[in-house]
Coordinates of C-alpha atoms in Angstrom, one line a residue:
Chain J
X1 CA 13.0 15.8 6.4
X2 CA 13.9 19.5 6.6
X3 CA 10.8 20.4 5.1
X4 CA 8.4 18.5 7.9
X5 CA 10.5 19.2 10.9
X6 CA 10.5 23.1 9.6
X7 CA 6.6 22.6 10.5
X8 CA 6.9 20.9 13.6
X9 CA 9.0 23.4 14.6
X10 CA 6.7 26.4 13.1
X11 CA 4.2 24.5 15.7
X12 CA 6.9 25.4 18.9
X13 CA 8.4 22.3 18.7
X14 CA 11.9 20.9 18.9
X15 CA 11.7 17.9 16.6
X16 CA 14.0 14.5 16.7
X17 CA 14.4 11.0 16.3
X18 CA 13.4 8.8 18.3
X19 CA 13.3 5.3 19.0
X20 CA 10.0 3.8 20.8
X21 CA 10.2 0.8 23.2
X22 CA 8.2 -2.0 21.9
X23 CA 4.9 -2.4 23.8
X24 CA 2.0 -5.0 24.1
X25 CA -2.1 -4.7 25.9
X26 CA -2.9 -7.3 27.9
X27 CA -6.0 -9.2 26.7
X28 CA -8.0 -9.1 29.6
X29 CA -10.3 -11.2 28.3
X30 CA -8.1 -14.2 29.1
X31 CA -6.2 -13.2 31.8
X32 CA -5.1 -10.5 33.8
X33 CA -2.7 -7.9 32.7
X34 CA -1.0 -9.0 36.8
X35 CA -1.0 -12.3 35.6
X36 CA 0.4 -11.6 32.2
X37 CA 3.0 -9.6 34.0
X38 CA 4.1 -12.9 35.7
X39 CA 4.1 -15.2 33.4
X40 CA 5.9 -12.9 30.6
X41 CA 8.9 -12.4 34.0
X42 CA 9.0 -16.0 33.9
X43 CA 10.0 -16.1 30.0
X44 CA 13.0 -13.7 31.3
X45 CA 11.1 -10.5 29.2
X46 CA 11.0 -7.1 30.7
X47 CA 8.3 -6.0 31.9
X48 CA 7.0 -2.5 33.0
X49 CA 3.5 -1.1 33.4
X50 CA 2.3 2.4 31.3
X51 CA 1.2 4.0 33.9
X52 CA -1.6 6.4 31.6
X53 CA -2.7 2.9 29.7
X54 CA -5.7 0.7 30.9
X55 CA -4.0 -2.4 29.9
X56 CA -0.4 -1.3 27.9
X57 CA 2.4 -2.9 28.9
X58 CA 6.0 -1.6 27.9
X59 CA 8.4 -5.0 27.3
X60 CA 11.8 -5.2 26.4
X61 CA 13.6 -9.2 25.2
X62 CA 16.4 -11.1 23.6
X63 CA 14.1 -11.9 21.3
X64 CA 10.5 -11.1 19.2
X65 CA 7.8 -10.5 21.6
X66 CA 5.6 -11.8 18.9
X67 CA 7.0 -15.7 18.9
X68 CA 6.1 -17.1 22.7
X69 CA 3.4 -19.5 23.9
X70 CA 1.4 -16.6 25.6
X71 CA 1.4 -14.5 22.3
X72 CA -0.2 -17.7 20.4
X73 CA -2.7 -18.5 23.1
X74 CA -3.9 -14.8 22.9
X75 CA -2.8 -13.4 26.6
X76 CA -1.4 -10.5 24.4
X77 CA -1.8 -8.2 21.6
X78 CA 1.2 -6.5 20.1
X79 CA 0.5 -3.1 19.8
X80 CA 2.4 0.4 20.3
X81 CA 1.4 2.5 23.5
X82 CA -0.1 5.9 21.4
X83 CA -2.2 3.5 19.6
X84 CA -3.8 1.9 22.6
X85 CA -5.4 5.4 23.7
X86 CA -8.2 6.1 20.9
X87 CA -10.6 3.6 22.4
X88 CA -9.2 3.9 26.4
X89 CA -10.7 8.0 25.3
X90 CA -13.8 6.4 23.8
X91 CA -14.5 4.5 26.7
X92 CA -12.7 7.1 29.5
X93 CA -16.7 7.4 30.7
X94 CA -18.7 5.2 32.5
X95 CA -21.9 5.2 30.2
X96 CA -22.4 2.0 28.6
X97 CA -22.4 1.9 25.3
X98 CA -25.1 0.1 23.3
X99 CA -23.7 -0.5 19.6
X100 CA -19.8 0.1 18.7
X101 CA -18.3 0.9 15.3
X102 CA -14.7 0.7 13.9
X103 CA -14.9 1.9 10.7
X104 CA -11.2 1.2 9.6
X105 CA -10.7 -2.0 11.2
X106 CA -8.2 -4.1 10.2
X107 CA -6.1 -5.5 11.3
X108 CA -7.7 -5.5 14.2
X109 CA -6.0 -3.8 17.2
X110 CA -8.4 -1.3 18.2
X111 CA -11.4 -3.6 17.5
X112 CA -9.6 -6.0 20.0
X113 CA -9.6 -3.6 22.0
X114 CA -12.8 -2.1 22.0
X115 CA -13.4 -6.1 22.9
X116 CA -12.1 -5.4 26.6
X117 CA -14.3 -2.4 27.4
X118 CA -17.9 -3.8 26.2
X119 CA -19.8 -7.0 25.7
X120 CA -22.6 -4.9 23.5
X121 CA -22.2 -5.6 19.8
X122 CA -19.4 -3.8 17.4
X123 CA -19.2 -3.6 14.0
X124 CA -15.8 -3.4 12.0
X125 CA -14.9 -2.1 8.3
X126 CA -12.9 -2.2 6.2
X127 CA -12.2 -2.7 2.7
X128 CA -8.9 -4.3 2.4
X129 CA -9.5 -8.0 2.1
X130 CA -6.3 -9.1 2.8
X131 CA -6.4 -7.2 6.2
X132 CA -9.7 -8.2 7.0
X133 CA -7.9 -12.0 6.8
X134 CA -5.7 -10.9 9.7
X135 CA -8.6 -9.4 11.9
X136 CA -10.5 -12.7 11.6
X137 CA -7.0 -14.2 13.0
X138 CA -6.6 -11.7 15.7
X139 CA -10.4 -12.0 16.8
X140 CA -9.5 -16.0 17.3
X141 CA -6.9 -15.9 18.8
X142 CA -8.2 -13.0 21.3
X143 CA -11.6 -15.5 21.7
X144 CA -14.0 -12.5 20.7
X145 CA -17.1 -13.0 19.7
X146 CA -19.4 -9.5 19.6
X147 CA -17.9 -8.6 16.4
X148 CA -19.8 -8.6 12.9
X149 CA -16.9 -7.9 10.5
X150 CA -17.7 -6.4 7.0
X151 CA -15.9 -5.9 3.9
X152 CA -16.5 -2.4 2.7
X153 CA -15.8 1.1 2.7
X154 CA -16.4 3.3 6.0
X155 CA -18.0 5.8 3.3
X156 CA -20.4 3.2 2.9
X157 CA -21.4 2.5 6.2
X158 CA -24.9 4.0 6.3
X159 CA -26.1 1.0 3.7
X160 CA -25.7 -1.0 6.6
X161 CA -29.0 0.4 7.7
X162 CA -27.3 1.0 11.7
X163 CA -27.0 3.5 14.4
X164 CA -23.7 3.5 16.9
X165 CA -23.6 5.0 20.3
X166 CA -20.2 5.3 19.9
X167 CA -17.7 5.2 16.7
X168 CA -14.2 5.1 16.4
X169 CA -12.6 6.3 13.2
X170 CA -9.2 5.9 13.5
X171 CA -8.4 6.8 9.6
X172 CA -6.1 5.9 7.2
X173 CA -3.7 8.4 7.6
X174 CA 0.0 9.6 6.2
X175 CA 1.5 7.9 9.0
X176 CA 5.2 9.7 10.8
X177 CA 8.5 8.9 10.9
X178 CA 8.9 6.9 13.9
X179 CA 7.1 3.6 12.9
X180 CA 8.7 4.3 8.6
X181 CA 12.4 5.4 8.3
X182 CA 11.7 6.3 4.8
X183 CA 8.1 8.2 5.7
X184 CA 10.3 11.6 4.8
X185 CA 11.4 10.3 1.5
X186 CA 7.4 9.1 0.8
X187 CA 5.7 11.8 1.5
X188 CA 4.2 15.0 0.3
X189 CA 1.9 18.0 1.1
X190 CA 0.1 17.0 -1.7
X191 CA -0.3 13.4 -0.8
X192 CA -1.2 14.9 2.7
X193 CA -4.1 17.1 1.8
X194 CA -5.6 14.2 -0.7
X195 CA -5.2 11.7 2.0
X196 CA -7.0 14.5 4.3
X197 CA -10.1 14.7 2.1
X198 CA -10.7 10.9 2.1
X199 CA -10.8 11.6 5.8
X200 CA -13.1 14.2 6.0
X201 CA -15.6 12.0 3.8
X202 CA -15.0 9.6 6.7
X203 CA -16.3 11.9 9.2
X204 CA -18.8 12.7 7.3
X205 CA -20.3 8.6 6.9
X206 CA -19.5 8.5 10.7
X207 CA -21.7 11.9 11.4
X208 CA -24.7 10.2 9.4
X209 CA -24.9 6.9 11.4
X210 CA -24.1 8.6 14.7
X211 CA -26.8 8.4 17.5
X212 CA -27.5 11.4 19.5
X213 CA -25.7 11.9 22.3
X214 CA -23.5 9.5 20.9
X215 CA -19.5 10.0 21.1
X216 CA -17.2 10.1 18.0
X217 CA -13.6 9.4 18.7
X218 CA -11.4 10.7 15.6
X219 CA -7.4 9.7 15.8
X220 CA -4.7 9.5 12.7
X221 CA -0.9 8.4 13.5
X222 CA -0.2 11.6 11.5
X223 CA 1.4 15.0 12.7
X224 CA 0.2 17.1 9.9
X225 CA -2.5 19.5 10.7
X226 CA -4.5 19.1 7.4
X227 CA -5.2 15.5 8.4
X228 CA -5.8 16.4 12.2
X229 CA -7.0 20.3 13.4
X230 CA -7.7 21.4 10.0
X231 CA -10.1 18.4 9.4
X232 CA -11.9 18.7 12.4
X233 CA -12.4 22.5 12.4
X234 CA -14.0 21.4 9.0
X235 CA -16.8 18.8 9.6
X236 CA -17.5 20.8 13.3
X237 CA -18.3 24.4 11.1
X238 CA -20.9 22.4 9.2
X239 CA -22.2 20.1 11.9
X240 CA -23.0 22.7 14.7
X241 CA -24.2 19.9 17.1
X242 CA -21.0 18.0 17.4
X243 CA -18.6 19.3 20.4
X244 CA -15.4 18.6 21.2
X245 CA -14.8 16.6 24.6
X246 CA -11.8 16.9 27.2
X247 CA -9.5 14.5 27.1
X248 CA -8.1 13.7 30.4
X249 CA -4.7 12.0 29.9
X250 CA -1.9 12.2 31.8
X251 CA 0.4 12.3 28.9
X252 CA -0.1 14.1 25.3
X253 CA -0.4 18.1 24.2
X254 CA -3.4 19.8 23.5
X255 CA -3.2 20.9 20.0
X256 CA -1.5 24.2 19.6
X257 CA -4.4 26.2 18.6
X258 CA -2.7 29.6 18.3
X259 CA -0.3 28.7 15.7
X260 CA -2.3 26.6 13.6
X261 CA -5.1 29.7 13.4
X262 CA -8.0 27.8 14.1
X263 CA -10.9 27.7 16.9
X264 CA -9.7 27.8 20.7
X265 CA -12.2 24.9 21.4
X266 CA -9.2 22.3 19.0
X267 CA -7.0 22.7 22.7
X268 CA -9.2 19.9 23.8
X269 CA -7.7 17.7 20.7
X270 CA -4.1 16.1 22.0
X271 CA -1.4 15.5 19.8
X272 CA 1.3 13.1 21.0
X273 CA 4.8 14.3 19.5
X274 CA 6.9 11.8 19.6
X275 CA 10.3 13.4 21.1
X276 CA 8.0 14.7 24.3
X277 CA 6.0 11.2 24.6
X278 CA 8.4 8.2 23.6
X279 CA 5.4 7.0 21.7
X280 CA 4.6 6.9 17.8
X281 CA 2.9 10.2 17.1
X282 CA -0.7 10.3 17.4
X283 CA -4.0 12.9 17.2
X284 CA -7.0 12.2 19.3
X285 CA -10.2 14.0 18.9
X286 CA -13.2 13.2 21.3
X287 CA -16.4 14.6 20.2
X288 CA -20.5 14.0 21.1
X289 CA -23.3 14.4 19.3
X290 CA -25.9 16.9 21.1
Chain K
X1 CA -18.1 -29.8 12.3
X2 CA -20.1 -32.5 14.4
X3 CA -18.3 -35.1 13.0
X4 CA -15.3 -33.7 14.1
X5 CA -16.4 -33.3 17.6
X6 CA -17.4 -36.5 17.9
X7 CA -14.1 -38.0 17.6
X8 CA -13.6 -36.1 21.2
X9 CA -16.7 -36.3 22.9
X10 CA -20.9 -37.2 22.0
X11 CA -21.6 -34.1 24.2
X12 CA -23.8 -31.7 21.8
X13 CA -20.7 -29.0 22.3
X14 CA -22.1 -26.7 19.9
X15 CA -26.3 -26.2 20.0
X16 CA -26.3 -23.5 17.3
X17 CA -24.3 -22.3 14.6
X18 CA -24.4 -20.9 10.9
X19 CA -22.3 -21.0 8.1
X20 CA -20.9 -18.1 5.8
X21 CA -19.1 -19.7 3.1
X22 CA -17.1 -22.6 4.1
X23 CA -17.2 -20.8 7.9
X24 CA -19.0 -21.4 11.0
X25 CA -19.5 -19.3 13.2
X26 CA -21.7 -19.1 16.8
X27 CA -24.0 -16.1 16.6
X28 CA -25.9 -13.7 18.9
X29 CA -29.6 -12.6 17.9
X30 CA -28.2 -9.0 16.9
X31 CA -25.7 -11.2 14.4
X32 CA -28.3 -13.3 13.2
X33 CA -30.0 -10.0 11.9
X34 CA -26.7 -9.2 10.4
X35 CA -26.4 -12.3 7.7
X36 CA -28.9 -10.7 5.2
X37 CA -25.8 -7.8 5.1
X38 CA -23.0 -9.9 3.6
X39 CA -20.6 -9.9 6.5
X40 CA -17.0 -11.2 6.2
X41 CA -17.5 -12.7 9.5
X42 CA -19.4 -12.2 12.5
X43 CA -19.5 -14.0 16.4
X44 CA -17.5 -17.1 17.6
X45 CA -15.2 -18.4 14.7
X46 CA -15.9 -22.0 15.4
X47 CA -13.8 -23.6 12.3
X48 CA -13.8 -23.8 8.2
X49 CA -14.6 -26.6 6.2
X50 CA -12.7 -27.1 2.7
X51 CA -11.3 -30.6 2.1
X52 CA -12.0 -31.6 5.7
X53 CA -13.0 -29.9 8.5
X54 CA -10.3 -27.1 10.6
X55 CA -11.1 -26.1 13.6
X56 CA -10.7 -22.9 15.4
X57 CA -9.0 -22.6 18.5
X58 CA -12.2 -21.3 19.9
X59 CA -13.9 -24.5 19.0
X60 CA -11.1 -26.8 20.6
X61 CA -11.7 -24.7 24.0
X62 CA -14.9 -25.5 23.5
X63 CA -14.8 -28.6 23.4
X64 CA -12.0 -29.0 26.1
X65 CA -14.8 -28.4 28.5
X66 CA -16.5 -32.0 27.5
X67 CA -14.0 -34.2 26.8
X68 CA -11.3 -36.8 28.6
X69 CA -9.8 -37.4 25.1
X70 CA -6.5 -35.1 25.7
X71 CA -2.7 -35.0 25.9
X72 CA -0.5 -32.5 28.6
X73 CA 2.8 -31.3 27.5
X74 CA 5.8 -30.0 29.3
X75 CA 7.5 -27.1 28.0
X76 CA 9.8 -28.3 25.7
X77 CA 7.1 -31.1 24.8
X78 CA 4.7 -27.1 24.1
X79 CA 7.4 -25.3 22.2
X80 CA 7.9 -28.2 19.6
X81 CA 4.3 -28.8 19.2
X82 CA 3.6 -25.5 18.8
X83 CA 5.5 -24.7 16.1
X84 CA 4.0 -27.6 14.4
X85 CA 6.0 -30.9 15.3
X86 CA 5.2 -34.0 16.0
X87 CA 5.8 -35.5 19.3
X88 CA 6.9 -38.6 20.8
X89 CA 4.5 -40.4 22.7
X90 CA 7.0 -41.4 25.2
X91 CA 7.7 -37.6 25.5
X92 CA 3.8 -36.5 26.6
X93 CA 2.8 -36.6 30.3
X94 CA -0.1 -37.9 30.7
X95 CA -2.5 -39.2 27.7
X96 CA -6.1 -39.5 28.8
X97 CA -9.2 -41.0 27.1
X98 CA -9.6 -44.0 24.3
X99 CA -9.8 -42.2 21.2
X100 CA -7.0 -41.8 19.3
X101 CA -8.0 -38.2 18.6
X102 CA -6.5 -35.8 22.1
X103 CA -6.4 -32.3 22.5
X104 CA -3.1 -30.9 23.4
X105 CA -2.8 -29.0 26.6
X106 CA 0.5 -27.4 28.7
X107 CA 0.6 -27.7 32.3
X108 CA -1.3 -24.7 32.5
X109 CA -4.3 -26.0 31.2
X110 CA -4.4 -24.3 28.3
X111 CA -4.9 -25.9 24.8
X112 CA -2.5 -25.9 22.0
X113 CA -4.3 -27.7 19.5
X114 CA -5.1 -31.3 18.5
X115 CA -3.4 -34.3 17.1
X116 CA -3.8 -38.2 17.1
X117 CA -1.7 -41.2 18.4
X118 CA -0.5 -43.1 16.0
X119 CA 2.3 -46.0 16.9
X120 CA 5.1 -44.2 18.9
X121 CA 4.8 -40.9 17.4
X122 CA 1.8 -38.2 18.6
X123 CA 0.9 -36.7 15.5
X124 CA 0.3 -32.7 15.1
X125 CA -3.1 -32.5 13.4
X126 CA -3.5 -28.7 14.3
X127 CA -1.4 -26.1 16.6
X128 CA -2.0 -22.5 17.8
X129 CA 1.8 -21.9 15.7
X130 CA -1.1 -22.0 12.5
X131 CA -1.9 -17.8 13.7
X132 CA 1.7 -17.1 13.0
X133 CA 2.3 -19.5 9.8
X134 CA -1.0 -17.9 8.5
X135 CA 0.0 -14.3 8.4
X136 CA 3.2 -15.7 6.6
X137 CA 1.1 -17.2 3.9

């Protein structure tokens, strides 16, 4: 533990556990998050809106969120609050977007998601059968129908023979400690850097099937810089027409730029630590294609 | 599949589909392009046929809109069904329609599946509890 909160701390942080209240979006393709609001009181489960979240919903019961009626019918998807803002900063403007791609789907969350903000068509990835099973599920019981779900690698994605207005890669990452109590124990620098290479060759497919003018939303649920900062100060010095976005959330950190030695323009990448934001911890980078 | 929704309703419910595998599915003309591609799936998840037909919840909507043939459930009558029980017949609110076959709904209107009279006992054929029981599987 010493070793990763030494970092966090080498960042101007003040690291420390925390527990995260359990949190749900509101499909609004079957009903509205008011109306979700009102039924969940009835079932005697807290209820509170997130006030920076399009559709979160932070919940608190005597018992699992994930065993009512409204869960099985779809009125809800369980999903933490940091991991709900990679596709609200995808969609934060107005343009519509044409063709969608998540190319690390499963299980499903953020394609569900995407779902809410667009009726144009998406395309999801990824190559764990077994998960793919559960996004199938999920897109049931959520009644979505615009997704064309594929079973291969996002490196792959330009056999597919398509261009995206807009692409999430929210990439396999080395996860943090909130959601894993043993994530300390797990992990290494090592396994860190490795695990940020296969992301950069991610960003790389992504670049390749990206439309100009097109946006590129980046996120991990990692708080190591070689998988966030470091990656993306990478793959924008060889791909001079990519830019980085502002974010404009009312929550979050911008990446702290001075301390991690790399380009002033990373500030408009957020980090959400976890002891500031009572969230999981999360990177979000927002980038177009010019 | 039309076999199947014929024991609700002779309504054409479902103009056009295709199948992947033992899956069909409802398709948009950008999909349709897609099937040359090998997809693991792709629009409206309608049902999968192996021994006999299963139907997707999407499907049972669906065909909600065209039939009579249905069941409506109190609460209890909904948590019990939903976790894959049969009912009593006694136990159901109101049964509507002449085939044996009835979609389950709650008082909200919502359906929760599909199962078949049979004597005094309403038996489960399908329930929405099958998301949950899945994942365990």
């Amino acid at each position: 533990m010493n070793f990763f909160f030494e970092r966090y701390r080498n960042l101007g942080e003040n690291p420390s556990q925390v527990a995260v209240p359990i949190t749900i979006r509101a499909n609004t393709l079957k009903n509205s998050k008011q109306k979700l609001i009102t039924r969940l009181k009835k079932r005697n489960i807290k209820v509170k809106e997130i006030d920076y979240l399009d559709y979160g919903l932070q919940t608190s019961s005597k018992f699992s969120i994930g065993s009512t009626v409204e869960y099985l019918l779809g009125l809800y998807y369980i999903q933490s609050a940091a991991a709900q803002v990679p596709v609200q900063v995808l969609f934060q403007d107005s343009k519509p977007a044409k063709q969608i791609l998540d190319m690390c789907a499963a299980p499903g969350g953020k394609t569900t998601q995407i779902a809410q903000y667009t009726k144009s068509p998406i395309v999801a990835l990824d190559i764990k059968k077994s998960r793919l099973d559960a996004l199938k599920n999920n897109l049931e019981r959520l009644n979505i129908s615009n997704v064309s779900v594929f079973n291969m690698l996002g490196q792959d994605v330009s056999e597919l023979k398509l261009k995206f207005d807009r692409i999430l890669l929210d990439a396999p990452c080395s996860g943090n400690f909130v959601a894993d109590k043993r994530w300390f124990d797990k992990r290494s620098l090592s396994g860190i850097k490795k695990q940020a290479r296969l992301q950069l060759e991610l960003l790389e497919s992504a670049y390749t099937v990206l439309d100009k003018g097109g946006v590129l939303v980046y996120s991990t649920c990692s708080l190591e810089p070689e998988e966030n900062e470091h990656n993306i100060a990478k793959f924008l010095e060889s791909h001079p027409d990519m830019g980085l976005e502002n974010i404009p959330l009312s929550i979050g950190s911008p990446s702290p730029v001075k301390l991690l030695d790399v380009n002033t323009e990373l500030k408009k990448c957020i980090r959400f630590w976890p002891w500031k934001t009572n969230t999981e911890g999360f990177f979000v980078a927002r980038m177009i294609k010019r | 599949m039309n076999d199947f929704i014929q024991r609700f309703t002779k309504r054409n419910v479902v103009k056009d589909f295709v199948k992947l595998g033992p899956d069909y599915f409802i398709v948009s003309s950008f999909q349709k392009k897609l099937i040359e591609k090998d997809p693991f799936s792709l629009g409206l998840f309608l049902g999968k046929r192996t021994k006999r037909f299963k139907p997707s919840i999407n499907l049972l909507n669906m065909i909600s809109r065209y039939t009579i043939n249905k069941v409506v459930v109190d609460k209890r009558q909904e948590w019990l069904f939903v976790c894959g029980r049969d009912l009593f017949r006694s136990k159901l609110l109101h049964i509507k329609g002449e085939s044996p076959y009835k979609l389950v709904l709650n008082q909200n209107n919502e359906v929760l599946g599909y199962g078949m009279l049979k004597g005094k006992l309403f038996k489960n054929l399908f329930d929405i509890g099958d998301f949950l029981r899945r994942e365990r599987d």
